[in-house]
Amino acid sequence: MKTTETPAPIPAESGAAATKTDAPPAGPSRRKQEGTVLNVFSHGMLVLWAFMVVMPLLWAVMTSFKDDSSIFSSPWSLPDKLHFENWARAWTDANMSDYFLNTVLVVGGSLIGTLVLGSMAAYVLARFDFPGNRFIYYLFIGGMSFPIMLALVPLFYVVNNMGLLNTIHGLILVYIAYSLPFTVFFLTAFFRTLPTSVAEAAFVDGASHTRTFFQIMLPMAKPGLISVGIFNFLGQWNQYMLPTVLNTDPDKRVLTQGLVQLAASQGYKGDWSGLFAGLVMAMLPVLAAYIVFQRQVVQGLTAGALK
C-alpha cells in the first residue's frame, strides 16, 4: 500500500526569524535621514546668519556712493553713478584723515606693546614654577571680569596726575593695560601646548632664556599671537569709551570719536552720504585684517586643543 507523507509545518518562530532576516535593517537609513535633516537645518541657519551679517555691510558700502537725495528716495536701489566725492569730502572736510592717523598710531603702538608684554608674561607663567605663579595668573583672570566703567573715574585722575591726559602715548598705555588680561590668559594656555623638548635642546646648546624665548618659542607661538592680535585689534580699533574720557583734545581724537562728531553734525549739515563714507572707512581696515588673517585665527583657536 502506498503512503504519502505530509511535510512538517514550519514553526512560527523560525518563519518569523527568516522574515526578520530577509528584511533590510532600518537603523542606518534612519540615522542617515536624521543626519541629512540636521545638515540642512544647520546650513540653512548659517546661510540666514551670513545674510543678516553681510547685507548691512553691503548696504552701507552701496549707500556711501549715493547722493543725499537717493539715500532717502531709493534706499535699496543701486546708485545711479559712483559718487567718489563723498569719500573725498569725508576724508578732508570731516578731518577723517587726522582721526585715521591718530587711530593707527594708538592702535599700532598698543597692539605691539600688548603682544610683547603679554607674550613675555604668559611664557613665564606657563613654563616656570615659582611662588605666587597661580596668584599672578588669577590676578590677570580677575582683570578680565572687572568692568571698565567702574575704573573710568579713578583712571582719569591717575592718568591726569601722571601728565598723560590728552596724549597719544597715554592712550597707548591705557590700551595696553586694558588688553593685557585677555592676552595673558589666551597665550598662557597656548604656551603650555608647545613642546618642552625644543626649549630644553636650546638650553643644552647654551642659549639663554631670552634668546630661547625670542628666537625659538615666540616663532612657534605665531598662530596664537596672530589670533590674540586680531581680537585685540578689533577691540582697540572700535574702542570709544576710553578715548572719550581720556582724550578730549579735538586734534588728537581717534576714529570712533570722529564718527560720533560727524554723526552729530548731520543735524545741521545733512551730509548723510559723507557719514556713510566715513563709516565704511572705519569698517574696511577691520574687515581687511580679518580676511587676510582668517586662516591664522582658526589655527590659533584650534591649536590649543591639540598636542
Coordinates of C-alpha atoms in Angstrom, one line a residue:
M1 CA 0.0 0.0 0.0
K2 CA 1.3 3.4 -1.0
T3 CA 1.6 6.0 1.7
T4 CA 2.0 9.7 1.4
E5 CA 3.9 11.8 4.0
T6 CA 2.8 15.3 4.7
P7 CA 5.6 17.8 5.2
A8 CA 6.0 19.0 8.8
P9 CA 4.8 22.6 9.4
I10 CA 7.4 25.3 9.8
P11 CA 7.5 26.6 13.3
A12 CA 6.2 30.1 13.7
E13 CA 9.4 31.3 15.4
S14 CA 11.7 30.1 12.5
G15 CA 9.4 31.7 9.9
A16 CA 9.5 35.0 11.8
A17 CA 13.2 34.7 12.1
A18 CA 13.5 34.2 8.4
T19 CA 11.2 37.1 7.6
K20 CA 13.2 39.3 10.1
T21 CA 16.5 38.2 8.5
D22 CA 15.3 38.9 5.0
A23 CA 14.1 42.5 5.8
P24 CA 16.7 45.2 5.3
P25 CA 17.9 46.9 8.5
A26 CA 16.2 50.2 9.2
G27 CA 18.7 51.7 11.6
P28 CA 21.5 53.0 9.3
S29 CA 19.0 54.5 6.8
R30 CA 17.1 56.3 9.6
R31 CA 20.3 57.7 11.0
K32 CA 21.2 58.9 7.5
Q33 CA 17.9 60.6 7.1
E34 CA 18.3 62.3 10.5
G35 CA 21.8 63.4 9.6
T36 CA 20.6 64.9 6.3
V37 CA 17.8 66.8 8.1
L38 CA 20.3 68.1 10.7
N39 CA 22.8 69.2 8.0
V40 CA 20.1 71.0 6.0
F41 CA 18.9 72.8 9.2
S42 CA 22.4 73.8 10.2
H43 CA 23.4 75.0 6.8
G44 CA 20.1 76.9 6.5
M45 CA 20.8 78.7 9.8
L46 CA 24.4 79.5 8.7
V47 CA 23.1 81.0 5.4
L48 CA 20.5 83.1 7.3
W49 CA 23.1 84.3 9.8
A50 CA 25.5 85.2 6.9
F51 CA 22.7 87.1 5.2
M52 CA 21.9 89.1 8.3
V53 CA 25.6 90.0 8.8
V54 CA 26.6 90.7 5.2
M55 CA 23.6 92.6 4.0
P56 CA 24.0 95.6 6.3
L57 CA 27.7 95.9 5.4
L58 CA 26.9 95.8 1.7
W59 CA 24.1 98.3 2.1
A60 CA 26.4 100.7 3.9
V61 CA 29.0 100.4 1.1
M62 CA 26.4 100.9 -1.5
T63 CA 24.9 103.9 0.3
S64 CA 28.3 105.6 0.6
F65 CA 28.4 106.0 -3.2
K66 CA 24.9 107.7 -3.4
D67 CA 24.0 111.3 -3.1
D68 CA 21.8 112.5 -0.2
S69 CA 18.5 112.6 -2.2
S70 CA 19.0 109.0 -3.5
I71 CA 19.6 107.7 0.1
F72 CA 16.0 108.7 1.1
S73 CA 14.2 108.3 -2.2
S74 CA 15.5 104.9 -3.1
P75 CA 17.4 103.4 -0.2
W76 CA 17.5 99.8 -1.6
S77 CA 18.4 100.6 -5.2
L78 CA 21.9 100.7 -6.7
P79 CA 23.4 104.2 -7.1
D80 CA 22.9 105.8 -10.5
K81 CA 26.6 106.6 -10.5
L82 CA 29.5 106.2 -8.1
H83 CA 29.9 109.4 -6.1
F84 CA 33.5 109.2 -5.1
E85 CA 33.3 112.8 -3.9
N86 CA 31.6 111.5 -0.8
W87 CA 34.7 109.7 0.3
A88 CA 36.9 112.7 -0.6
R89 CA 34.6 115.1 1.4
A90 CA 34.6 112.8 4.4
W91 CA 38.4 112.4 4.3
T92 CA 39.2 116.1 4.1
D93 CA 36.3 118.2 5.3
A94 CA 35.3 116.0 8.2
N95 CA 39.0 115.5 9.2
M96 CA 38.8 111.8 8.9
S97 CA 42.4 111.7 7.7
D98 CA 43.6 113.1 11.1
Y99 CA 41.3 110.7 13.0
F100 CA 42.5 107.8 11.0
L101 CA 46.2 108.7 11.5
N102 CA 45.7 109.1 15.3
T103 CA 43.9 105.7 15.4
V104 CA 46.7 104.0 13.5
L105 CA 49.3 105.4 15.9
V106 CA 47.3 104.5 19.0
V107 CA 46.2 101.0 17.9
G108 CA 49.6 100.2 16.3
G109 CA 51.6 101.1 19.4
S110 CA 49.2 99.5 21.9
L111 CA 49.0 96.3 19.8
I112 CA 52.8 95.9 19.7
G113 CA 53.1 96.6 23.4
T114 CA 50.3 94.3 24.3
L115 CA 51.7 91.4 22.3
V116 CA 55.3 91.8 23.6
L117 CA 54.4 92.3 27.2
G118 CA 51.6 89.7 27.1
S119 CA 53.7 87.0 25.5
M120 CA 56.5 87.5 27.9
A121 CA 54.2 87.3 31.0
A122 CA 52.3 84.3 29.5
Y123 CA 55.6 82.5 28.8
V124 CA 56.8 82.9 32.3
L125 CA 53.5 81.8 33.9
A126 CA 53.2 78.8 31.6
R127 CA 56.8 77.5 31.7
F128 CA 58.2 78.3 35.2
D129 CA 57.1 77.3 38.6
F130 CA 57.7 79.8 41.4
P131 CA 55.9 81.0 44.5
G132 CA 52.9 83.1 43.5
N133 CA 52.6 81.8 40.0
R134 CA 49.0 80.9 40.3
F135 CA 48.2 84.0 42.2
I136 CA 49.6 86.3 39.5
Y137 CA 47.8 84.2 36.9
Y138 CA 44.4 84.6 38.7
L139 CA 45.1 88.4 39.0
F140 CA 45.1 88.6 35.2
I141 CA 42.0 86.5 35.1
G142 CA 40.3 88.8 37.5
G143 CA 41.2 91.8 35.3
M144 CA 39.0 90.2 32.6
S145 CA 36.0 90.3 34.8
F146 CA 36.5 93.9 36.1
P147 CA 34.1 96.3 34.3
I148 CA 36.0 99.1 32.7
M149 CA 33.2 101.6 33.6
L150 CA 33.9 101.2 37.3
A151 CA 37.5 102.3 36.7
L152 CA 36.9 105.4 34.5
V153 CA 36.9 108.0 37.3
P154 CA 40.0 106.7 39.2
L155 CA 41.7 106.0 35.8
F156 CA 41.1 109.6 34.7
Y157 CA 42.7 111.0 37.9
V158 CA 45.7 108.6 37.7
V159 CA 46.4 109.5 34.0
N160 CA 45.9 113.2 34.8
N161 CA 48.3 113.1 37.8
M162 CA 50.9 111.4 35.5
G163 CA 50.6 114.1 32.9
L164 CA 49.4 111.7 30.3
L165 CA 45.9 113.1 29.7
N166 CA 45.1 114.1 26.1
T167 CA 48.3 112.5 24.8
I168 CA 48.8 109.7 22.3
H169 CA 51.3 107.8 24.4
G170 CA 49.0 108.0 27.5
L171 CA 46.2 106.4 25.5
I172 CA 48.6 103.7 24.3
L173 CA 49.5 102.8 27.8
V174 CA 45.8 102.6 28.9
Y175 CA 45.0 100.4 25.9
I176 CA 47.9 98.0 26.8
A177 CA 46.7 97.7 30.4
Y178 CA 43.1 97.2 29.1
S179 CA 44.1 94.4 26.7
L180 CA 46.8 92.5 28.8
P181 CA 44.4 90.3 30.9
F182 CA 42.9 88.5 27.9
T183 CA 46.2 88.4 26.1
V184 CA 47.9 86.7 29.1
F185 CA 45.0 84.3 29.6
F186 CA 45.0 83.3 25.9
L187 CA 48.7 82.9 25.4
T188 CA 49.3 81.1 28.7
A189 CA 47.1 78.3 27.6
F190 CA 48.8 78.3 24.2
F191 CA 52.4 78.2 25.5
R192 CA 51.5 75.2 27.7
T193 CA 50.8 73.2 24.5
L194 CA 54.2 73.9 22.9
P195 CA 56.8 71.0 23.3
T196 CA 59.3 71.5 26.1
S197 CA 61.9 69.4 24.3
V198 CA 62.7 72.2 21.9
A199 CA 63.4 74.7 24.7
E200 CA 65.5 72.0 26.6
A201 CA 67.6 71.4 23.5
A202 CA 68.2 75.2 23.2
F203 CA 69.4 75.3 26.8
V204 CA 71.7 72.4 26.2
D205 CA 73.2 74.3 23.3
G206 CA 73.9 77.2 25.6
A207 CA 71.1 79.5 24.7
S208 CA 69.9 81.9 27.4
H209 CA 66.3 82.3 28.5
T210 CA 65.9 85.5 26.5
R211 CA 67.3 84.0 23.3
T212 CA 65.2 80.8 23.7
F213 CA 62.1 82.9 24.1
F214 CA 62.5 85.4 21.2
Q215 CA 64.2 83.1 18.7
I216 CA 62.6 79.7 19.4
M217 CA 59.4 79.8 21.4
L218 CA 57.9 83.0 20.1
P219 CA 58.1 82.0 16.4
M220 CA 56.4 78.7 17.4
A221 CA 53.6 80.7 19.0
K222 CA 52.9 82.6 15.8
P223 CA 49.3 81.3 15.3
G224 CA 48.4 82.2 18.9
L225 CA 49.9 85.7 18.5
I226 CA 48.0 86.3 15.3
S227 CA 44.7 85.2 16.8
V228 CA 45.0 87.2 20.0
G229 CA 46.4 90.1 17.9
I230 CA 43.2 90.1 15.8
F231 CA 41.0 90.1 18.8
N232 CA 42.9 93.0 20.4
F233 CA 42.9 94.9 17.1
L234 CA 39.1 94.6 16.9
G235 CA 38.6 95.8 20.4
Q236 CA 41.1 98.6 20.3
W237 CA 40.1 99.9 16.9
N238 CA 36.4 100.1 18.0
Q239 CA 37.1 101.5 21.5
Y240 CA 35.1 104.6 22.2
M241 CA 34.7 104.9 26.0
L242 CA 38.3 105.2 26.9
P243 CA 39.3 107.8 24.4
T244 CA 36.2 109.8 25.2
V245 CA 37.2 110.1 28.8
L246 CA 41.0 110.3 28.5
N247 CA 41.3 112.2 25.2
T248 CA 39.3 115.4 24.9
D249 CA 41.7 117.3 22.6
P250 CA 40.0 117.8 19.3
D251 CA 43.3 117.5 17.4
K252 CA 44.0 114.0 18.9
R253 CA 40.7 112.3 18.5
V254 CA 40.6 108.8 17.3
L255 CA 38.3 107.4 14.6
T256 CA 35.4 106.4 16.8
Q257 CA 35.3 110.0 18.3
G258 CA 35.4 111.4 14.7
L259 CA 32.5 109.3 13.6
V260 CA 30.4 110.5 16.5
Q261 CA 31.3 114.1 15.8
L262 CA 30.4 113.5 12.1
A263 CA 27.1 112.0 13.1
A264 CA 26.3 114.8 15.5
S265 CA 27.0 117.4 12.8
Q266 CA 24.3 115.8 10.5
G267 CA 21.6 117.7 12.4
Y268 CA 22.9 120.9 10.9
K269 CA 24.5 119.9 7.5
G270 CA 22.6 116.8 6.5
D271 CA 25.7 115.2 4.8
W272 CA 24.4 111.7 5.1
S273 CA 26.5 110.4 2.2
G274 CA 29.7 111.7 3.8
L275 CA 28.6 110.0 7.1
F276 CA 28.3 106.6 5.3
A277 CA 31.6 107.1 3.6
G278 CA 33.3 107.7 6.9
L279 CA 31.6 104.7 8.4
V280 CA 32.9 102.5 5.6
M281 CA 36.4 104.0 6.1
A282 CA 36.3 102.9 9.7
M283 CA 35.0 99.5 8.8
L284 CA 37.3 98.5 6.0
P285 CA 40.6 98.1 8.0
V286 CA 39.0 95.7 10.4
L287 CA 37.3 93.7 7.7
A288 CA 40.5 93.5 5.7
A289 CA 42.6 92.4 8.7
Y290 CA 40.2 89.6 9.4
I291 CA 40.0 88.4 5.8
V292 CA 43.8 88.4 5.5
F293 CA 44.5 86.5 8.7
Q294 CA 41.3 84.3 8.8
R295 CA 43.2 81.1 8.4
Q296 CA 45.8 82.0 11.1
V297 CA 42.9 82.9 13.5
V298 CA 41.3 79.5 13.1
Q299 CA 44.7 77.7 13.5
G300 CA 45.4 79.7 16.7
L301 CA 42.0 78.9 18.2
T302 CA 42.3 75.2 17.4
A303 CA 45.9 74.7 18.2
G304 CA 45.3 74.8 22.0
A305 CA 43.1 71.8 21.8
L306 CA 45.7 69.6 20.1
K307 CA 49.1 68.4 21.3

